[in-house]
Coordinates of C-alpha atoms in Angstrom, one line a residue:
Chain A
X1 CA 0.0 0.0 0.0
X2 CA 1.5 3.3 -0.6
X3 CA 0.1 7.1 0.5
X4 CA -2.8 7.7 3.0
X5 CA -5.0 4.8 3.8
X6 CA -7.8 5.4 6.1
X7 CA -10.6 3.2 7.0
X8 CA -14.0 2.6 6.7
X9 CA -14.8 4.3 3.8
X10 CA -18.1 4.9 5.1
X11 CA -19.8 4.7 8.6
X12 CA -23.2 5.3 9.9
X13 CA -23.2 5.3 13.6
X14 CA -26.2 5.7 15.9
X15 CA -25.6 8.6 18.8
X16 CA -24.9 6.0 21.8
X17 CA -21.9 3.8 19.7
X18 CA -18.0 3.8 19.9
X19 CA -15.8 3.7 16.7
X20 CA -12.7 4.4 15.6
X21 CA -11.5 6.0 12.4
X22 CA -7.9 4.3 11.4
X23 CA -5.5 6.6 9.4
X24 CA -2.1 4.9 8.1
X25 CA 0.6 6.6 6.1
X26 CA 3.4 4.8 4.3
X27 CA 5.5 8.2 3.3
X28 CA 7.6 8.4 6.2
X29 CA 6.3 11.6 7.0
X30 CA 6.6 12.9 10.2
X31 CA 3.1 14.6 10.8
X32 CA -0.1 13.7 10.8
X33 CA -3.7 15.3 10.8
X34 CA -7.3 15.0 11.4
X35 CA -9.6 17.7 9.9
X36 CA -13.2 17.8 9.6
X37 CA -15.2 18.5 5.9
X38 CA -18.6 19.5 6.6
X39 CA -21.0 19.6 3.3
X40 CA -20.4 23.4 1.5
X41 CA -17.7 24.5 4.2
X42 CA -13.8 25.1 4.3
X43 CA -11.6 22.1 5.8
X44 CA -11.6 22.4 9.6
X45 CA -8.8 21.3 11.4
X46 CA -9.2 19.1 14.6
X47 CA -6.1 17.8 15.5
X48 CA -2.0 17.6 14.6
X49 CA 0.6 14.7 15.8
X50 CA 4.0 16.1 14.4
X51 CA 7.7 15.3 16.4
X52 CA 5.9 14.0 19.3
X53 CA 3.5 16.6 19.7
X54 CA 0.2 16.7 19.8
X55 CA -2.2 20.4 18.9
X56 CA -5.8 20.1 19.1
X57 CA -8.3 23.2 18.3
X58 CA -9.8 24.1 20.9
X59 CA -13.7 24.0 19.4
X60 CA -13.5 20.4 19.1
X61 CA -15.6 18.3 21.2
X62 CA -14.3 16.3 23.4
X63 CA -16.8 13.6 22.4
X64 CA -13.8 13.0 19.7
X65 CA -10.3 11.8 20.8
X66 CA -7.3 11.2 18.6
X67 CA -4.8 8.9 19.1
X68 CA -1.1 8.6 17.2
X69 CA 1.0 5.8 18.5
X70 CA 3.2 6.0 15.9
X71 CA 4.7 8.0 13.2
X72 CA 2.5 6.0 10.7
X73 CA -0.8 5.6 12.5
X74 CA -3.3 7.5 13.3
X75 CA -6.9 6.5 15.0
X76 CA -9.8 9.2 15.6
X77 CA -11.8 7.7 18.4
X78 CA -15.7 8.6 18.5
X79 CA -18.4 7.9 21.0
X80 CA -21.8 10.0 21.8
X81 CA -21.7 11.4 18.5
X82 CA -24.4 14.2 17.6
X83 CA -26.2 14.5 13.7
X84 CA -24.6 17.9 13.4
X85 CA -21.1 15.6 13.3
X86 CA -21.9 13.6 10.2
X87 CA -19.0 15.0 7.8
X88 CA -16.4 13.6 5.9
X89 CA -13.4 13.4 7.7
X90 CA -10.2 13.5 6.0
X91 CA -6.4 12.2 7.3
X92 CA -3.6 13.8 6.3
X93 CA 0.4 13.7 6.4
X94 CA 3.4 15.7 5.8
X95 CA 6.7 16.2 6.3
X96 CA 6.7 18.6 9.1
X97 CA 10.1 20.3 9.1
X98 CA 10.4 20.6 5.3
X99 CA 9.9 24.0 3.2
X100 CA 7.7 23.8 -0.1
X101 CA 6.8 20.2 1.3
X102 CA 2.6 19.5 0.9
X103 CA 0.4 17.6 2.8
X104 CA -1.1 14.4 1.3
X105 CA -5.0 13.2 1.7
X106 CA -6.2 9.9 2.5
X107 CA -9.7 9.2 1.0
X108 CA -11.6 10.2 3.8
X109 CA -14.6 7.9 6.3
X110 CA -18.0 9.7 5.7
X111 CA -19.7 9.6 9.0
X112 CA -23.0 9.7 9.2
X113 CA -24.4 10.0 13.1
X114 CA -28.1 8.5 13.3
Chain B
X1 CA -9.1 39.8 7.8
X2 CA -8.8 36.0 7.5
X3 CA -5.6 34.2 7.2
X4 CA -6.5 33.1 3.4
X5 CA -9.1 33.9 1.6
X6 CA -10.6 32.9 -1.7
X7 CA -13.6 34.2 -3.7
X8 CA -15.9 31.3 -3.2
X9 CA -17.3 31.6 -6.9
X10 CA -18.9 29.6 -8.8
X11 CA -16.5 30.7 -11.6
X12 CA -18.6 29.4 -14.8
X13 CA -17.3 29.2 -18.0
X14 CA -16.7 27.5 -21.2
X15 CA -14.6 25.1 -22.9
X16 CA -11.7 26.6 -24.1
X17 CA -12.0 29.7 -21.7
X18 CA -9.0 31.1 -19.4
X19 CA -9.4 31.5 -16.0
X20 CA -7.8 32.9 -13.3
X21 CA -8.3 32.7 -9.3
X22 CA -6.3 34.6 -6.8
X23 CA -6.1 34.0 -3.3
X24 CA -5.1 36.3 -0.4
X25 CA -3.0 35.5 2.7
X26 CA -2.7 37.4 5.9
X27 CA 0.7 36.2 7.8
X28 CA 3.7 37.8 5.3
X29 CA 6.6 35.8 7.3
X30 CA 4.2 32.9 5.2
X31 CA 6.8 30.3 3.7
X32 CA 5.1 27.9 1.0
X33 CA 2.0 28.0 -1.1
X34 CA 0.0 25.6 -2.6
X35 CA -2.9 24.6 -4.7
X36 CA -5.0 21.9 -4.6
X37 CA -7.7 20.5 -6.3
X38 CA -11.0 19.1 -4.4
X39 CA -13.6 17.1 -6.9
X40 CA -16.7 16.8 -5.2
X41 CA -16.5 14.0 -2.2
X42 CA -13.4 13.2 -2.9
X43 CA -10.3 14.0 -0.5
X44 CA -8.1 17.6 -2.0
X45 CA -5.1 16.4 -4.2
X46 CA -1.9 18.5 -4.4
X47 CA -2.4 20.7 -7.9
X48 CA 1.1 22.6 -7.9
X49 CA 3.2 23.8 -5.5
X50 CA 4.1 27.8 -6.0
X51 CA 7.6 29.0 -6.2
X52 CA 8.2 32.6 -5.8
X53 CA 9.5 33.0 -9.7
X54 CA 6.4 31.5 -10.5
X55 CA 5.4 28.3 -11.9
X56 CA 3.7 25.9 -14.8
X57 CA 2.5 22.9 -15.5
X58 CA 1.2 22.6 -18.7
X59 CA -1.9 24.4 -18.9
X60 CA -1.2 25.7 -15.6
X61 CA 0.3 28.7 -14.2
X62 CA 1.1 29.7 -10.5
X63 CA 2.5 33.2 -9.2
X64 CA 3.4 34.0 -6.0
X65 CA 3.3 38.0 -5.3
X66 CA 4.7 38.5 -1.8
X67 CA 4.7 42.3 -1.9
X68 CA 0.4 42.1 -1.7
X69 CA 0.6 38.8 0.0
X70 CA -1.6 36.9 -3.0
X71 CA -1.0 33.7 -4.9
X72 CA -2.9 33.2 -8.0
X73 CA -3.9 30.1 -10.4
X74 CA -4.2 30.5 -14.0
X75 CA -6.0 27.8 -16.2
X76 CA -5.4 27.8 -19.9
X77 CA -7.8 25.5 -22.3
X78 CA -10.5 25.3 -19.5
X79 CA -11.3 21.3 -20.2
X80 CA -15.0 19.9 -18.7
X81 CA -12.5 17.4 -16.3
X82 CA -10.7 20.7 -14.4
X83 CA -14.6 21.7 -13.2
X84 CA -13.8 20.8 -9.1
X85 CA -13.0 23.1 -6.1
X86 CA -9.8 24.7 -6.0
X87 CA -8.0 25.0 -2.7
X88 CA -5.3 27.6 -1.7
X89 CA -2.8 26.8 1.0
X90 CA -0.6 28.4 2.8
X91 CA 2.0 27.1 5.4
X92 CA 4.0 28.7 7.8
X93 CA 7.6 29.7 8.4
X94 CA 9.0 29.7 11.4
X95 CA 8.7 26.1 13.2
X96 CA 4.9 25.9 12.4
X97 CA 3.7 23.0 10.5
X98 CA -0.4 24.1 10.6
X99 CA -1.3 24.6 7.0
X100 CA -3.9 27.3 6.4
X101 CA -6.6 26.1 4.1
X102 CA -8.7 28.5 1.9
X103 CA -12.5 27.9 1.8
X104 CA -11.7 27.3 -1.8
X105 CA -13.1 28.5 -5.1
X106 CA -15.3 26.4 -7.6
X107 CA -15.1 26.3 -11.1
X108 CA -17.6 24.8 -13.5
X109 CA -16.3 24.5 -17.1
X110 CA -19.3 24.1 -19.3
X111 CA -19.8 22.5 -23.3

């Protein structure tokens, strides 16, 4: 496998379930990312792993909670979910400490929260 | 004023036609610029990167003008298949790995 892979492709979840989205990079890149794609609005980011770090915006729910335990993987964890979170939501990498370097897109799991 | 911005269009135009969108960006100690391309549902792909002496690739054309802090996109040839969302983003210098993303403008290219 090479680039982004995240998995499921899809998932309907009901508003009392636990899931996990998987992300898994094979670039060797050094920085990962979750952001959020609502239908007809900008990419919103929700959180970064880069170098051991971890940056979160601070209007996320804590009903979501990443998890990186590694450079290659990437898990968004979900549980009491609300309809207004249905979105596609997208995994990226980069390479964090590299000029002119972009970020790479993995297909994305489109949640919807029943 | 937001950190990128991007008329939102819809840019609507023919076969054939040449367009042009620009974006604007806020932070001027800004380090790299991209473009990328968002088909609908699909995840953004990485379009061109844009250099400061400017850039093409094939029937595209990137400029980076860091005196008015604006990157711009020019499309030659419109084809029906370049109809998709176009994303500008911006990433920062200094340590800082957060990419900016624009909201993105849309262009329909029509028979």
């Amino acid at each position: 496998e090479t680039g982004v892979t995240q998995t499921p492709r899809h998932l309907v979840m009901g508003m009392t379930n636990k899931k996990s989205l998987k992300c898994e990079q094979h670039l060797g890149h050094n920085a990962m990312y979750w952001y959020k794609q609502s239908a007809k609005k900008p990419l919103e980011l929700m959180f970064v792993y880069s170098l051991e770090e971890r940056v979160e915006n601070n209007s996320v729910p804590s009903r979501f909670s990443p998890e990186c335990p590694n450079s290659s993987h990437l898990f968004l964890h979900l549980h009491t979910l609300q309809p207004e979170d249905s979105a596609l939501y997208l995994c990226a990498s980069s390479q964090a400490d590299t000029a002119n370097y972009g970020y790479t897109f993995g297909s994305g799991t489109r949640l919807t929260v029943v | 004023r937001k950190e990128v911005e991007q008329d939102p269009g819809p840019f609507n135009v023919p076969e054939g036609a040449t367009v042009a969108f620009n974006c604007t960006y806020s932070n001027s100690a800004s380090q790299s610029f991209f473009w990328y391309r968002q088909d609908c549902r699909k995840e953004p792909k990485l379009l061109m990167s844009v250099y400061s002496s400017g850039n093409e690739d094939g029937r595209f054309t990137a400029q980076l003008n860091r005196a008015s802090q604006y990157i711009s996109l020019l499309i030659r040839d419109s084809k029906l298949s370049d109809s998709a969302t176009y994303l500008c983003v911006v990433k920062p210098s200094g340590g800082s790995y957060i990419p900016t993303f624009g909201r993105g403008t849309s262009l329909i290219v029509h028979p």
